[in-house]
XYZ file of C-alpha atoms in Angstrom:
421
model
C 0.000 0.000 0.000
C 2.775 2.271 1.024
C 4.655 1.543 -2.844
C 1.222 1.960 -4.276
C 0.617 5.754 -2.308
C 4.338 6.806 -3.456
C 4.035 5.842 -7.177
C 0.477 7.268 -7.183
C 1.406 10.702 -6.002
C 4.805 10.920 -7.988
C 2.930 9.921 -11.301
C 0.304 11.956 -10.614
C 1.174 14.684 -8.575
C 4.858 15.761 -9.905
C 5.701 13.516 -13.436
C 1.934 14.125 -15.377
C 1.262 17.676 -14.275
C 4.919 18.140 -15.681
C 4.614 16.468 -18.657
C 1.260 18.235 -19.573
C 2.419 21.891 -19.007
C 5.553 20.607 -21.498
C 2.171 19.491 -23.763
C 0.560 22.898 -24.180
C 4.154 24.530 -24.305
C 4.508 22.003 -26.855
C 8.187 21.335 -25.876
C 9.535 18.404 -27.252
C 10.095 16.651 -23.831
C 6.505 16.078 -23.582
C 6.160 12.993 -25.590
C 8.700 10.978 -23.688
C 8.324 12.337 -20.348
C 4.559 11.331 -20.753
C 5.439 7.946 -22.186
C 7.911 7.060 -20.016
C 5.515 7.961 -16.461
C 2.106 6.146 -18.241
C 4.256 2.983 -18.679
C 6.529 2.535 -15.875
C 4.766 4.412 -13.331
C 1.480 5.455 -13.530
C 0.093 1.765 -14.723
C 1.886 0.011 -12.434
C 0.452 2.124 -9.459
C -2.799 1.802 -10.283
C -2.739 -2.006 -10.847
C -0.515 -2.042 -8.117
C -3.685 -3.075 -5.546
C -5.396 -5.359 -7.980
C -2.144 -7.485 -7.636
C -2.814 -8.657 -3.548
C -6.026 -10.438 -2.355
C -9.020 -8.217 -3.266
C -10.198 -8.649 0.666
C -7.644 -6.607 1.323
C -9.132 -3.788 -0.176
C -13.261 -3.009 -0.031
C -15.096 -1.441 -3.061
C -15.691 2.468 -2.771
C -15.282 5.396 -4.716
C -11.318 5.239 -5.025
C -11.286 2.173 -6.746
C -14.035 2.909 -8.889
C -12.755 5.952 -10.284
C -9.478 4.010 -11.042
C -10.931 2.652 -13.858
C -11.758 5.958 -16.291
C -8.476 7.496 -15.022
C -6.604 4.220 -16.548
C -8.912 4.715 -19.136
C -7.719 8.225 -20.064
C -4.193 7.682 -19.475
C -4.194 5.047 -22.086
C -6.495 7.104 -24.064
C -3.708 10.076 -23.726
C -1.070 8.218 -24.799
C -3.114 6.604 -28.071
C -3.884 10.154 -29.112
C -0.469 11.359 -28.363
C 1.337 8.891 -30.440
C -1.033 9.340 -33.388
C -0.191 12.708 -33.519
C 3.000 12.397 -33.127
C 3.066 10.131 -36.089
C 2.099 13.522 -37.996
C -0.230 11.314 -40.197
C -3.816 12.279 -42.106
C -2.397 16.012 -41.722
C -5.401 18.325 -42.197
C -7.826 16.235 -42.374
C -11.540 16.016 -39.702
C -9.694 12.857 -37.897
C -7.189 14.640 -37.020
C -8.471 17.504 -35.828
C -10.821 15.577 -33.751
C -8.167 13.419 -32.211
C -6.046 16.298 -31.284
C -9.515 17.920 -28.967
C -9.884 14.565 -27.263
C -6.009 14.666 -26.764
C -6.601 18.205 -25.221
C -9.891 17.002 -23.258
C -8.037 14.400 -21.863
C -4.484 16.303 -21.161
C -6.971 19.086 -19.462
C -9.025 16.650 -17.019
C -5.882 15.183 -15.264
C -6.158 17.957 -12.686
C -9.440 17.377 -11.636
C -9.252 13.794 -12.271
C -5.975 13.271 -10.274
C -7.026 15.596 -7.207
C -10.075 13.610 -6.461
C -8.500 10.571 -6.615
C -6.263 11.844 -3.977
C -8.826 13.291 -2.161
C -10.497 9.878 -2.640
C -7.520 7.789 -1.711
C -7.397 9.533 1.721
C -10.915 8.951 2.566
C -10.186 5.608 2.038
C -7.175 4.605 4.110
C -8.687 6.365 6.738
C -12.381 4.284 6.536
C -14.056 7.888 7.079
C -17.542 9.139 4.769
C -19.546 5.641 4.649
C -23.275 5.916 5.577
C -24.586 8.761 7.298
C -21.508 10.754 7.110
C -21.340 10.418 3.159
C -23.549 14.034 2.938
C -20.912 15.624 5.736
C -17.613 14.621 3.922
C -18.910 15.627 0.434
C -20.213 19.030 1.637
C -16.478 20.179 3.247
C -14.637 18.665 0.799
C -16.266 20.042 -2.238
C -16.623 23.430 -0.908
C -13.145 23.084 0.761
C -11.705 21.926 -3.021
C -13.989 25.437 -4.232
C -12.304 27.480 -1.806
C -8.696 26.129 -3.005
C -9.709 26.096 -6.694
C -10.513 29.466 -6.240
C -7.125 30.251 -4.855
C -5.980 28.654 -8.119
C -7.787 30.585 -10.063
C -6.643 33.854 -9.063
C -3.212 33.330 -9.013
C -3.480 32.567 -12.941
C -5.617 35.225 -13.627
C -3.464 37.991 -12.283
C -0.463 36.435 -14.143
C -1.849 34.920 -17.144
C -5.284 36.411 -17.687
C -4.802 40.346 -18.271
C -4.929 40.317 -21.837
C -7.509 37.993 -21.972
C -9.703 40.165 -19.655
C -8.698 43.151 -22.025
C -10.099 41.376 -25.098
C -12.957 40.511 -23.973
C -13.985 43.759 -21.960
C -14.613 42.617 -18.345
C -13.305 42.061 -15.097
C -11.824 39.545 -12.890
C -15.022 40.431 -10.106
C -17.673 40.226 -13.180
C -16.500 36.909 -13.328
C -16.369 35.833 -9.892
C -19.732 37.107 -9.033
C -21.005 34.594 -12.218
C -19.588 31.846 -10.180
C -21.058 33.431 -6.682
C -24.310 33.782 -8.342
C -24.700 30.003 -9.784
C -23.137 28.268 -6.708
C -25.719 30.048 -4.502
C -28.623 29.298 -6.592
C -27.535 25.686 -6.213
C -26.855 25.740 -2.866
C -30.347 27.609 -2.055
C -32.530 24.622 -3.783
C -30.459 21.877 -2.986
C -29.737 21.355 0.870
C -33.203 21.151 2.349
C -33.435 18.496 -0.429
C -33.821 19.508 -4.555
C -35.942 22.202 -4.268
C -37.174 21.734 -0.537
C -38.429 18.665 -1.269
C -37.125 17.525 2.351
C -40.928 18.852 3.616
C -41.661 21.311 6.696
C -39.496 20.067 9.362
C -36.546 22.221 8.878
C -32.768 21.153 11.105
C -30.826 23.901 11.944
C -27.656 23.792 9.779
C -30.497 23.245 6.909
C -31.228 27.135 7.576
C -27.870 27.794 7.666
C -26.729 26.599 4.510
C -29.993 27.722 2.436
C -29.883 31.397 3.509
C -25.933 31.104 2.831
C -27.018 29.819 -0.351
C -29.503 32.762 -0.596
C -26.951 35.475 0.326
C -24.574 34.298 -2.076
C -26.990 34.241 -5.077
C -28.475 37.786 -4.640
C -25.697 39.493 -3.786
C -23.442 37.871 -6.410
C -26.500 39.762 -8.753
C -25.519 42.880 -7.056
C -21.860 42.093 -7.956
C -22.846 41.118 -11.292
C -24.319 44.522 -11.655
C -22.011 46.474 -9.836
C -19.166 45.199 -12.268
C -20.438 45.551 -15.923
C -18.455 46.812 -18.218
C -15.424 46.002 -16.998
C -15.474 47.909 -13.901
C -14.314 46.266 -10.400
C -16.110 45.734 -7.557
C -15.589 45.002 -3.799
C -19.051 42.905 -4.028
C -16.526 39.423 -4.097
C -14.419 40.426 -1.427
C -17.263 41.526 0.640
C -19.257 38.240 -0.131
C -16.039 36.141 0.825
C -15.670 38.232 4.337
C -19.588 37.983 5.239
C -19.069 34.346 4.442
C -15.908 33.865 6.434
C -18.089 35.684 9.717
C -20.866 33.344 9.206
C -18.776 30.117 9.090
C -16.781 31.673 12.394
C -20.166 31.792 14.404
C -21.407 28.276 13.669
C -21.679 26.279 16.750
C -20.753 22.853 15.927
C -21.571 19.167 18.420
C -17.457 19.414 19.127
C -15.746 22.426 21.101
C -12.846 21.248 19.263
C -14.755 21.879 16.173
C -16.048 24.879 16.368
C -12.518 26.342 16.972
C -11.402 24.853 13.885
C -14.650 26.073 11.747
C -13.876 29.757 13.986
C -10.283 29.668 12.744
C -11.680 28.663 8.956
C -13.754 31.687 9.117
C -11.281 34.173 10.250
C -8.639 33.423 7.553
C -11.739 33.687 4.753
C -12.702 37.308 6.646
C -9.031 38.055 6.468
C -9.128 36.967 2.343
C -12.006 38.988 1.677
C -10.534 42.199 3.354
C -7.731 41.707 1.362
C -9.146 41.544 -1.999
C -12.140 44.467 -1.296
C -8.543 46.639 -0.607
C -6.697 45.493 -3.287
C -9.733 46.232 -5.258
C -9.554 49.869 -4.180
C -5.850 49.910 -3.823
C -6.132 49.645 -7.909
C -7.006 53.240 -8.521
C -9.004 52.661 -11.567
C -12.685 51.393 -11.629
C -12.079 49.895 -15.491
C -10.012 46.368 -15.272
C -8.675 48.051 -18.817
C -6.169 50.329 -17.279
C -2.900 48.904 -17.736
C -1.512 49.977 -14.250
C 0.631 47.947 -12.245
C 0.932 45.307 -15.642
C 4.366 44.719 -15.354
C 4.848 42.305 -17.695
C 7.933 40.011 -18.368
C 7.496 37.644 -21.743
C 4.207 39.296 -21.465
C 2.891 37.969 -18.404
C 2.536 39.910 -15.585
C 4.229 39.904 -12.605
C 3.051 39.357 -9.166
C 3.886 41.218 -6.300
C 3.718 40.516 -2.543
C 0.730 41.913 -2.017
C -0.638 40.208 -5.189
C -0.143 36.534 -3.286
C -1.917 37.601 0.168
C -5.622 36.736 -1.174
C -4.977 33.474 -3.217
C -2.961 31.846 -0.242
C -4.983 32.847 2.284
C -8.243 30.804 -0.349
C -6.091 27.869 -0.211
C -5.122 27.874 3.514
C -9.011 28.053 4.321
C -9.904 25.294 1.907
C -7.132 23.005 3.348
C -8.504 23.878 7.021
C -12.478 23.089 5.724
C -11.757 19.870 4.153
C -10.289 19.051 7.429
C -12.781 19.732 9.826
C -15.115 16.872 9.165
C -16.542 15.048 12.600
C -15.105 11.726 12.023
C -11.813 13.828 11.201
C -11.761 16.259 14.764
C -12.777 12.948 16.427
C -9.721 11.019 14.944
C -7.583 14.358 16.280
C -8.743 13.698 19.744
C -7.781 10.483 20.287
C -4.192 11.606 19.969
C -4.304 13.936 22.349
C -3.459 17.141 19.803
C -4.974 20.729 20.507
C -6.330 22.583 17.932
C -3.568 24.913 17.325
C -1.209 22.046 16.872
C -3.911 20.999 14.341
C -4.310 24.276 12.616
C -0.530 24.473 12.193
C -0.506 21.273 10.735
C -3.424 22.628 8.190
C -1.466 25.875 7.373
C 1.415 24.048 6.405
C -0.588 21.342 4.180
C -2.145 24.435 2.428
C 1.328 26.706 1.705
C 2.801 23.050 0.460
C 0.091 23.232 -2.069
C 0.431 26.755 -2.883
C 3.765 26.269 -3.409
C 3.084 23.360 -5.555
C 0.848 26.129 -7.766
C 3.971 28.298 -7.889
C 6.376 25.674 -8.848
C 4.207 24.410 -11.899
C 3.417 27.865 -12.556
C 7.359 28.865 -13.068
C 7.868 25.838 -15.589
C 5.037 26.724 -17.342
C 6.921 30.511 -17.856
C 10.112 29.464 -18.403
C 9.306 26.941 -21.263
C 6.085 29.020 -22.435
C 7.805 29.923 -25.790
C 7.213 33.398 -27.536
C 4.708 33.897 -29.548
C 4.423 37.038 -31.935
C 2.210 39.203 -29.408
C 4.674 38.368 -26.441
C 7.767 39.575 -28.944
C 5.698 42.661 -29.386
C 5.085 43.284 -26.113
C 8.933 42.451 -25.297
C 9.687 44.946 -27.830
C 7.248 47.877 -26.558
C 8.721 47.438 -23.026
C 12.585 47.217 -24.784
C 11.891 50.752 -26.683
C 10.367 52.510 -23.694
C 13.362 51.539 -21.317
C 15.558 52.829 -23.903
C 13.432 55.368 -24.798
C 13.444 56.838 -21.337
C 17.237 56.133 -20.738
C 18.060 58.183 -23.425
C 16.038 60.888 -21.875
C 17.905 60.608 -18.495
C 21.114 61.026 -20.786
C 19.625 64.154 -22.220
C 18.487 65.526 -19.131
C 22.328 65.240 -17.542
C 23.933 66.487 -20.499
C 21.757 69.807 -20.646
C 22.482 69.781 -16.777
C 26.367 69.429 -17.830
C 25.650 72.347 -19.808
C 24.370 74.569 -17.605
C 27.265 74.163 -15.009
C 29.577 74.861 -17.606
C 28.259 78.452 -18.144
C 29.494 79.546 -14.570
C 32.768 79.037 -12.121
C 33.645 79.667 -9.260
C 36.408 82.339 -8.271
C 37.708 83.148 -5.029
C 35.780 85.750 -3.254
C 33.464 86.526 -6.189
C 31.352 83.394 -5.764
C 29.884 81.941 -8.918
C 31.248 84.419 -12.014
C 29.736 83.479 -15.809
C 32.584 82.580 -17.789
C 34.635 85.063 -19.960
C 32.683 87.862 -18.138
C 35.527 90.886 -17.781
C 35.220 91.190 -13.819
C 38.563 91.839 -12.082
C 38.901 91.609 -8.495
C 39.896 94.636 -6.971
């Protein structure tokens, strides 16, 4: 099991992740890099438990999903190779096999971070009967929460121009997503649209006027940012969201100081992001302040990084606040800061993670003809302006040289006829 967890998370965590950002880079180490982890890695870990007695190992939703994600590896790698082949060149067939190849290539993600999610669950025994609804609640919305981390970061580095082009705003966007997830989550937790009946539980209320909140004010967000122009209306929603998760009262002291510390790093996330929304100086998302760009892609500052860690942090500390989870924690004896600590450090690891893939995407990304403009705009500005500094000092140089300095007559122009007496 241990040989099957290792092989699992360096196929799909570190080797396929890899390989595909080579894939859209189209770098020529693609092909072999994904050849070489489908075949000696990746197949073998996921056969890996089929290989012992199958009573070692019960049916659930980890093993089941083993079978498309074997499924789309292979079916990766049989699209790969056929294009490589360069065969049927513009022709329907081919085109069609190289969106599947891209389909495939882009589900990995999702596809490999539920399997780990799943493969968790599973050596742990935790989400099986009544605690299936618990488990899928915090770990979808604490996967949201981190996706949306995600999201961000790649946005404010890769998704400028894109937000240029198509005339709207980072916060438009976000307050689509608000919008839609609260109009599912209003008509879907007192059953699909309250079919439950009258008799109403407490955290029922709670999570359909969360739903509620998020749907109509994401419309006022919607509103708010048309046209391209930003809004606080997500940061605000995230904040409000982060006090109302702090003040639920859970079965478990223990657990409501872990939900309390969940909500006070989302109301730190949303204050954040409603200031760096009016830290931005310009209502239109069009302006091009503060786009440094570098092979044009813009570069992140400090400040820049607060909101999307602090997303991922809080998802990492939802998904791990399940009962069966704090319950576990107890037994051992740990305090919740311990466990909180523990949390923090699971959630920069997978920030970091973001960064790390993020920096091999840029530095094999190659240049394509708007990038070289862009390169060439910034190249002609800095030299542009230098050789307005050099103009500046040489008038400067100029000026200085139309005066001296003589003893006792202080600054003289030169070949004036003065003569000290």
């Amino acid at each position: 099991l241990t040989f099957h967890i290792l092989l699992q998370l360096i196929s799909w965590g570190i080797l396929i992740p890899i390989g595909s950002i080579l894939g859209i880079n189209r770098s020529s180490l693609h092909p072999p890099l994904q050849l070489i982890t489908t075949l000696l890695i990746s197949l073998p870990a996921i056969s890996l438990p089929h290989l012992f007695p199958s009573e070692s190992y019960s049916s659930n939703a980890h093993s089941k999903l083993s079978t498309p994600l074997t499924l789309s590896l292979i079916g990766q790698l049989l699209t790969g190779i056929f294009l490589k082949t360069h065969t049927l060149e513009r022709t329907t067939l081919r085109l069609g096999v190289r969106i599947v190849h891209g389909v495939f290539g882009r589900c990995f993600p999702i596809l490999s971070w539920t399997q780990f999610i799943l493969g968790g669950i599973a050596a742990l025994g935790f989400c099986f009967g009544s605690r299936t609804g618990q488990c899928l609640a915090h770990f979808i919305m604490g996967s949201a929460f981190i996706g949306y981390g995600l999201t961000l970061m790649l946005m404010i580095q890769y998704g400028q121009s894109w937000l240029r082009r198509h005339k709207t705003s980072q916060d438009h966007l976000d307050c689509w997503v608000i919008t839609v997830w609260g109009v599912v989550n209003t008509f879907t937790e007192h059953g699909v649209f309250f079919s439950a009946g009258w008799n109403w539980s407490h955290k029922d209320m709670q999570h359909t006027a969360l739903g509620a909140f998020w749907a109509l004010t994401g419309l006022l967000g919607i509103y708010q940012s048309r046209n391209a122009r930003r809004s606080i209306v997500p940061g605000l929603i995230v904040m409000i969201s982060g006090w109302v998760f702090q003040s639920h009262q859970q079965s478990i002291p223990f657990s409501t100081k872990v939900h309390g510390s969940f909500g006070v790093t989302l109301m730190a996330a949303g204050l954040i992001k409603i200031i760096e929304v009016c830290w931005d100086g310009s209502e239109s998302s069009l302006s091009t302040k503060r786009q440094r760009r570098s092979n044009g892609i813009r570069e992140m500052n400090a400040f820049d990084h607060i909101t999307p860690l602090l997303l991922v942090i809080a998802g990492t500390m939802f998904m791990s606040s399940t009962e069966e989870q704090i319950l576990l924690i107890l037994k051992i004896n740990m305090d919740h800061s311990t466990y909180l600590l523990c949390q923090v450090s699971v959630g920069s690891m997978i920030y970091l993670y973001f960064n790390l893939m993020s920096s091999l995407y840029r530095s094999t990304r190659p240049l394509d003809d708007q990038d070289r403009e862009v390169d060439q705009n910034l190249s002609y500005s800095k030299q542009q302006k230098e050789e307005e500094n050099d103009d500046d000092d040489d008038e400067e140089e100029e000026e200085g040289k139309k005066f001296e300095i003589r003893p006792g007559a202080g600054y003289q122009p030169i070949g004036s006829n003065l003569i000290n007496s």
